Amino acid sequence: MSVPLKPELLAQLEAFFNICMINPSLLNQPEYSFIKTFIEFFGGRIPKTNQQSSNEPPSKKSEDANASKEPEPNPEPEPESEESDIDLDMNGVIEPDEDTPQKMGNPTLQPTEEEIAESQAKRSEAVSAFIEKDYEKAIELYTEAIVLNPQASLLYAKRGQIFMLMNKPNACIRDCNRALELNPDSAAAHKFRGRAYHLLGKFEEAATDLRLACKFDFDEQADEWLREVTPNARKIEEHKRKKERKIQEKLERERQERLRKARESAKAYEDNTRTSQTDHPGDSPGMGDFYKFLNDPDVLQAFQDPEIAEAFKEISTNPANILKYQNNPTVMAFINKMASKFGGAGNIPGGFPGMMGGMPGAPGAGAPKPKPQDDVGLD
């Protein structure tokens, strides 16, 4: 039993199959699953990737592929990431202190005049203890002064100085941080914190603080400390610049490689498209119309509408499904528009070939047009 198919439909089917032979992976798309099922039912197999037909044997293709494949570049060594790799002068660097954080006082307390006066008296006693190098007593007295007047920036800086002299850089840094919260321009706090950073081997931070200390209130000792840390700080800065430069160069190489691959992909796609759209001997008569239909801007825009795309799929599967859409203005407007562009509904490629011409009452159908009622009997 033969299924009657119109010549136009056969031509379009032949055109479609020719395209599939050029690009078999097209049949992996969901809308063509019924064709894929048909082929696999008889033992066929659909390739997963696009394969161009060629008369060359597989071994020849493999040799050409290997010949054209560029050699893998040798991986570059990773840039240095540890400051320990830099030749730094660690003279004077000590182990960090792990003592319990010192008492800071209530930062929201606003002292009375009496408390301020008493705090100043404690400070004077602390200075005397410091001169006598009784650092523990000096710390206690400065702490009492801070509790009485926690808004005095200099009290924290001076206590931090004593912690620094006691080789407790972390405690010094905590005091100087509070002093700078109260007075960001405190030269003493920057000076002592800079020295504490030096003791911890944080040379960049030390150089920054000591520069600020000299800027706000030049001090010969601060300047001497700055000269000590500057060589190491410059080495670290240069190391970081070198590392950043290598990272940027690597990112630029990766970007250029992505661009190269994108250009190659675009060129391959353009070559494949040009090859598939060029008429070859033996191509079916409807193949050019099929491409013209697929590349038509109105068709591409209309297929963005899921309703039209679904209707196209159903009607392509079975032209009789057009009856379901006779009362759908959106789908019928699309069919009529395409019919006017491609010389009648029966000539629409890719999904509507011949389906309208054989449907009674449909646009382009072969049924005779009914005569007006007033003309009955006038023949």
Coordinates of C-alpha atoms in Angstrom, one line a residue:
M1 CA 0.0 0.0 0.0
S2 CA 1.5 3.3 -1.1
V3 CA 0.9 6.6 0.7
P4 CA 0.1 9.3 -1.8
L5 CA 2.5 12.2 -1.4
K6 CA 2.5 15.3 -3.6
P7 CA 5.6 16.0 -5.6
E8 CA 6.2 19.3 -3.8
L9 CA 6.2 17.4 -0.4
L10 CA 8.6 14.8 -1.8
A11 CA 10.9 17.5 -3.1
Q12 CA 11.0 19.2 0.4
L13 CA 11.6 15.8 2.1
E14 CA 14.5 15.1 -0.3
A15 CA 15.9 18.6 0.5
F16 CA 15.6 18.0 4.2
F17 CA 17.3 14.6 4.0
N18 CA 20.1 16.2 2.0
I19 CA 20.7 18.7 4.8
C20 CA 20.6 15.8 7.3
M21 CA 23.3 14.0 5.4
I22 CA 25.5 17.1 5.5
N23 CA 24.8 17.7 9.2
P24 CA 23.4 14.5 10.7
S25 CA 23.5 15.9 14.2
L26 CA 20.5 18.0 13.2
L27 CA 18.4 14.9 13.9
N28 CA 19.3 15.0 17.6
Q29 CA 17.0 18.0 18.0
P30 CA 13.8 17.2 19.9
E31 CA 11.5 18.2 17.0
Y32 CA 13.0 15.5 14.7
S33 CA 12.9 12.7 17.3
F34 CA 10.3 10.8 15.3
I35 CA 12.8 10.6 12.3
K36 CA 15.6 9.5 14.6
T37 CA 13.3 6.8 16.1
F38 CA 12.4 5.6 12.6
I39 CA 16.1 5.4 11.5
E40 CA 17.1 3.6 14.7
F41 CA 14.2 1.2 14.4
F42 CA 15.8 -0.2 11.3
G43 CA 19.3 -0.4 12.9
G44 CA 20.6 3.0 11.9
R45 CA 22.6 5.3 14.1
I46 CA 22.6 9.1 14.4
P47 CA 26.0 10.7 15.1
K48 CA 26.3 12.8 18.1
T49 CA 28.4 15.5 16.5
N50 CA 28.4 17.2 13.1
Q51 CA 30.3 15.1 10.6
Q52 CA 31.0 16.4 7.1
S53 CA 30.8 13.8 4.3
S54 CA 34.2 13.1 2.9
N55 CA 35.7 10.6 0.5
E56 CA 38.9 10.4 2.6
P57 CA 39.5 7.3 4.7
P58 CA 39.3 7.6 8.4
S59 CA 43.0 7.0 8.8
K60 CA 43.7 10.0 6.5
K61 CA 41.4 12.2 8.4
S62 CA 43.1 11.3 11.7
E63 CA 46.5 12.0 10.2
D64 CA 45.3 15.4 9.0
A65 CA 43.8 16.2 12.3
N66 CA 46.9 15.3 14.2
A67 CA 49.0 17.3 11.7
S68 CA 46.8 20.4 12.1
K69 CA 46.6 20.1 15.9
E70 CA 48.9 22.7 17.5
P71 CA 51.4 21.4 20.1
E72 CA 50.4 22.0 23.7
P73 CA 52.3 24.9 25.2
N74 CA 54.6 24.1 28.1
P75 CA 53.0 25.1 31.4
E76 CA 54.6 28.2 32.8
P77 CA 55.8 28.1 36.4
E78 CA 53.5 29.7 38.8
P79 CA 54.6 33.1 40.1
E80 CA 56.0 33.3 43.5
S81 CA 53.3 33.6 46.1
E82 CA 55.1 33.6 49.4
E83 CA 57.0 36.5 50.8
S84 CA 59.4 33.9 52.4
D85 CA 60.7 33.4 48.8
I86 CA 62.1 37.0 48.9
D87 CA 65.5 37.6 50.3
L88 CA 64.5 39.8 53.3
D89 CA 66.5 41.1 56.2
M90 CA 64.8 39.6 59.2
N91 CA 67.1 41.1 61.7
G92 CA 65.0 42.4 64.7
V93 CA 61.9 40.4 63.9
I94 CA 60.5 38.5 67.0
E95 CA 57.8 36.0 67.7
P96 CA 54.3 37.5 68.2
D97 CA 53.0 37.9 71.7
E98 CA 49.8 35.9 72.6
D99 CA 48.8 37.7 75.8
T100 CA 45.2 38.4 76.8
P101 CA 44.1 41.8 75.3
Q102 CA 44.7 44.6 77.7
K103 CA 41.9 46.7 79.3
M104 CA 40.8 49.5 77.0
G105 CA 38.2 51.4 79.1
N106 CA 34.7 52.3 78.2
P107 CA 34.8 54.1 74.8
T108 CA 31.4 55.8 75.3
L109 CA 32.3 57.2 78.8
Q110 CA 32.5 61.0 78.9
P111 CA 34.7 61.8 81.9
T112 CA 34.0 64.5 84.4
E113 CA 36.5 67.3 85.2
E114 CA 37.5 65.4 88.4
E115 CA 38.1 62.2 86.5
I116 CA 40.2 64.0 83.9
A117 CA 42.3 65.6 86.6
E118 CA 42.8 62.3 88.4
S119 CA 43.7 60.7 85.0
Q120 CA 46.4 63.3 84.5
A121 CA 47.8 62.6 87.9
K122 CA 48.0 58.8 87.1
R123 CA 49.7 59.7 83.8
S124 CA 52.4 61.7 85.6
E125 CA 53.1 58.7 87.9
A126 CA 53.3 56.4 84.8
V127 CA 55.8 58.8 83.2
S128 CA 58.0 58.6 86.4
A129 CA 57.8 54.8 86.4
F130 CA 58.7 54.7 82.7
I131 CA 61.8 56.9 83.3
E132 CA 62.8 54.4 86.0
K133 CA 62.2 51.6 83.5
D134 CA 59.6 50.0 85.7
Y135 CA 57.5 49.0 82.8
E136 CA 55.0 46.8 84.6
K137 CA 54.1 49.6 87.0
A138 CA 54.0 52.1 84.2
I139 CA 51.5 49.8 82.4
E140 CA 49.3 49.6 85.5
L141 CA 49.3 53.4 86.0
Y142 CA 48.5 54.1 82.3
T143 CA 45.7 51.6 82.5
E144 CA 44.2 53.4 85.5
A145 CA 44.5 56.7 83.7
I146 CA 42.7 55.2 80.6
V147 CA 39.9 53.9 82.7
L148 CA 39.4 57.4 84.2
N149 CA 39.6 59.1 80.8
P150 CA 39.1 56.6 77.9
Q151 CA 38.8 59.5 75.4
A152 CA 42.5 60.5 75.7
S153 CA 44.3 59.3 72.5
L154 CA 47.8 59.9 73.8
L155 CA 47.3 57.6 76.9
Y156 CA 46.8 54.6 74.5
A157 CA 49.8 55.6 72.4
K158 CA 52.1 55.9 75.4
R159 CA 51.0 52.6 76.9
G160 CA 51.5 51.1 73.4
Q161 CA 55.1 52.4 73.5
I162 CA 55.8 50.5 76.7
F163 CA 54.3 47.3 75.2
M164 CA 56.6 47.7 72.3
L165 CA 59.6 48.1 74.5
M166 CA 58.5 44.9 76.3
N167 CA 58.5 43.0 73.0
K168 CA 54.7 42.8 72.9
P169 CA 54.0 44.1 69.4
N170 CA 50.5 42.9 69.2
A171 CA 49.5 44.6 72.4
C172 CA 51.2 47.8 71.1
I173 CA 49.2 47.6 67.9
R174 CA 45.9 47.2 69.8
D175 CA 46.6 50.3 71.8
C176 CA 47.7 52.3 68.8
N177 CA 44.6 51.2 66.8
R178 CA 42.4 52.7 69.6
A179 CA 44.6 55.9 69.7
L180 CA 44.1 56.3 65.9
E181 CA 40.4 55.8 66.2
L182 CA 40.3 58.7 68.6
N183 CA 42.9 60.8 66.6
P184 CA 43.8 59.6 63.1
D185 CA 46.6 62.2 62.9
S186 CA 48.4 60.9 66.0
A187 CA 52.1 60.9 65.0
A188 CA 53.0 58.9 68.2
A189 CA 50.5 56.2 67.5
H190 CA 51.7 55.8 63.8
K191 CA 55.3 55.8 65.0
F192 CA 54.9 53.1 67.7
R193 CA 52.6 50.9 65.6
G194 CA 55.0 51.1 62.7
R195 CA 57.8 49.9 64.9
A196 CA 55.5 47.1 66.2
Y197 CA 54.8 46.0 62.6
H198 CA 58.6 45.9 62.0
L199 CA 59.0 43.6 65.0
L200 CA 56.4 41.3 63.5
G201 CA 58.0 41.3 60.1
K202 CA 55.2 43.3 58.4
F203 CA 57.5 45.6 56.6
E204 CA 55.0 47.2 54.2
E205 CA 52.7 48.1 57.0
A206 CA 55.6 49.4 59.1
A207 CA 56.8 51.6 56.3
T208 CA 53.4 53.1 55.7
D209 CA 52.9 54.0 59.4
L210 CA 56.4 55.4 59.8
R211 CA 56.0 57.6 56.7
L212 CA 52.8 59.0 58.2
A213 CA 54.5 59.5 61.6
C214 CA 57.2 61.6 59.9
K215 CA 54.6 63.4 57.8
F216 CA 52.5 64.5 60.8
D217 CA 55.4 65.3 63.2
F218 CA 58.9 64.5 62.0
D219 CA 60.9 62.5 64.5
E220 CA 64.5 61.4 64.0
Q221 CA 63.9 58.0 65.6
A222 CA 60.8 57.4 63.4
D223 CA 62.9 58.4 60.4
E224 CA 65.7 56.0 61.4
W225 CA 63.2 53.2 61.8
L226 CA 61.7 54.0 58.4
R227 CA 65.2 53.7 56.8
E228 CA 65.5 50.2 58.4
V229 CA 62.3 48.8 57.0
T230 CA 62.3 50.6 53.6
P231 CA 64.6 48.0 51.7
N232 CA 62.4 45.1 52.7
A233 CA 59.2 47.0 52.0
R234 CA 60.5 47.8 48.5
K235 CA 61.4 44.2 47.8
I236 CA 58.0 43.1 48.8
E237 CA 56.3 45.8 46.7
E238 CA 58.4 44.8 43.7
H239 CA 57.6 41.2 44.3
K240 CA 53.9 42.0 44.3
R241 CA 54.2 44.1 41.2
K242 CA 56.0 41.2 39.4
K243 CA 53.4 38.7 40.6
E244 CA 50.5 41.0 39.5
R245 CA 52.2 41.5 36.1
K246 CA 52.5 37.8 35.6
I247 CA 48.9 37.3 36.5
Q248 CA 47.9 40.0 34.0
E249 CA 50.0 38.5 31.3
K250 CA 48.5 35.0 31.9
L251 CA 45.0 36.5 31.8
E252 CA 45.9 38.3 28.5
R253 CA 47.2 35.0 27.0
E254 CA 44.1 33.2 28.0
R255 CA 41.9 36.0 26.5
Q256 CA 43.8 35.9 23.3
E257 CA 43.5 32.1 23.2
R258 CA 39.7 32.4 23.7
L259 CA 39.5 35.0 20.9
R260 CA 41.5 32.7 18.6
K261 CA 39.3 29.7 19.3
A262 CA 36.2 31.9 18.8
R263 CA 37.5 33.2 15.4
E264 CA 38.3 29.6 14.3
S265 CA 34.8 28.4 15.4
A266 CA 33.2 31.3 13.6
K267 CA 35.2 30.7 10.5
A268 CA 34.3 27.0 10.6
Y269 CA 30.7 27.7 11.0
E270 CA 30.8 30.2 8.2
D271 CA 32.5 27.7 5.9
N272 CA 30.0 25.0 6.8
T273 CA 27.1 27.3 6.2
R274 CA 28.5 28.5 2.9
T275 CA 29.1 24.9 1.8
S276 CA 25.6 23.8 2.8
Q277 CA 23.9 26.7 1.1
T278 CA 25.8 26.3 -2.2
D279 CA 23.9 24.5 -4.9
H280 CA 25.6 21.2 -5.8
P281 CA 24.9 18.9 -8.7
G282 CA 22.2 16.5 -7.6
D283 CA 20.5 18.9 -5.1
S284 CA 16.8 18.8 -5.1
P285 CA 14.8 21.6 -6.7
G286 CA 13.3 22.7 -3.4
M287 CA 16.5 23.0 -1.4
G288 CA 17.1 26.6 -2.2
D289 CA 13.5 27.5 -1.2
F290 CA 14.0 25.5 2.0
Y291 CA 17.0 27.7 3.0
K292 CA 15.2 30.8 1.9
F293 CA 12.3 29.9 4.1
L294 CA 14.5 29.1 7.1
N295 CA 16.5 32.3 6.7
D296 CA 13.5 34.6 6.2
P297 CA 13.4 37.2 9.0
D298 CA 9.6 37.0 9.3
V299 CA 9.9 33.2 9.8
L300 CA 12.6 33.5 12.4
Q301 CA 10.6 36.2 14.3
A302 CA 7.4 34.2 14.1
F303 CA 9.1 31.1 15.5
Q304 CA 9.8 33.0 18.7
D305 CA 6.1 32.6 19.4
P306 CA 5.7 29.2 21.1
E307 CA 2.2 28.9 19.8
I308 CA 3.3 29.3 16.2
A309 CA 6.3 27.0 16.7
E310 CA 4.1 24.2 18.1
A311 CA 1.5 24.7 15.3
F312 CA 4.3 24.4 12.7
K313 CA 5.6 21.2 14.3
E314 CA 2.1 19.6 14.4
I315 CA 1.2 20.6 10.8
S316 CA 4.6 19.4 9.6
T317 CA 4.0 16.0 11.1
N318 CA 0.4 15.8 9.7
P319 CA -0.9 18.4 7.3
A320 CA -4.5 17.5 8.4
N321 CA -3.7 19.2 11.7
I322 CA -4.3 22.5 10.0
L323 CA -8.0 22.0 10.8
K324 CA -7.2 22.5 14.5
Y325 CA -6.0 26.0 13.7
Q326 CA -8.7 27.3 11.3
N327 CA -10.1 29.5 14.0
N328 CA -6.8 30.6 15.4
P329 CA -6.1 34.1 14.1
T330 CA -2.4 34.1 15.1
V331 CA -1.5 30.8 13.3
M332 CA -3.7 31.5 10.3
A333 CA -2.2 35.0 9.9
F334 CA 1.3 33.4 9.9
I335 CA 0.2 30.8 7.3
N336 CA -1.4 33.4 5.0
K337 CA 1.6 35.7 5.3
M338 CA 4.0 33.0 4.4
A339 CA 1.8 31.9 1.5
S340 CA 1.8 35.3 0.1
K341 CA 5.6 35.5 0.3
F342 CA 6.3 32.0 -1.1
G343 CA 3.7 32.0 -3.9
G344 CA 0.9 30.1 -2.2
A345 CA 0.5 27.9 0.9
G346 CA 1.3 24.8 -1.1
N347 CA 4.8 26.2 -1.8
I348 CA 5.8 27.0 1.8
P349 CA 9.0 25.0 2.4
G350 CA 9.9 23.1 5.5
G351 CA 6.5 22.3 7.0
F352 CA 3.5 23.4 4.9
P353 CA 4.2 21.9 1.5
G354 CA 1.0 20.9 -0.2
M355 CA -0.9 20.8 3.0
M356 CA -3.1 23.8 2.2
G357 CA -3.7 23.0 -1.4
G358 CA -5.5 19.8 -0.6
M359 CA -7.6 21.1 2.3
P360 CA -11.1 22.1 1.3
G361 CA -11.9 25.6 2.2
A362 CA -8.3 26.4 3.1
P363 CA -6.4 29.3 1.5
G364 CA -5.0 28.0 -1.8
A365 CA -7.2 24.9 -1.8
G366 CA -8.3 23.4 -5.1
A367 CA -12.1 23.5 -4.2
P368 CA -14.1 25.8 -6.4
K369 CA -15.1 29.1 -4.9
P370 CA -18.9 29.1 -3.9
K371 CA -21.1 31.4 -6.0
P372 CA -22.9 34.2 -4.2
Q373 CA -26.5 33.5 -3.3
D374 CA -27.8 36.1 -5.7
D375 CA -26.1 34.4 -8.7
V376 CA -27.9 31.1 -8.2
G377 CA -30.0 30.2 -11.2
L378 CA -28.6 33.1 -13.4
D379 CA -26.4 30.8 -15.5

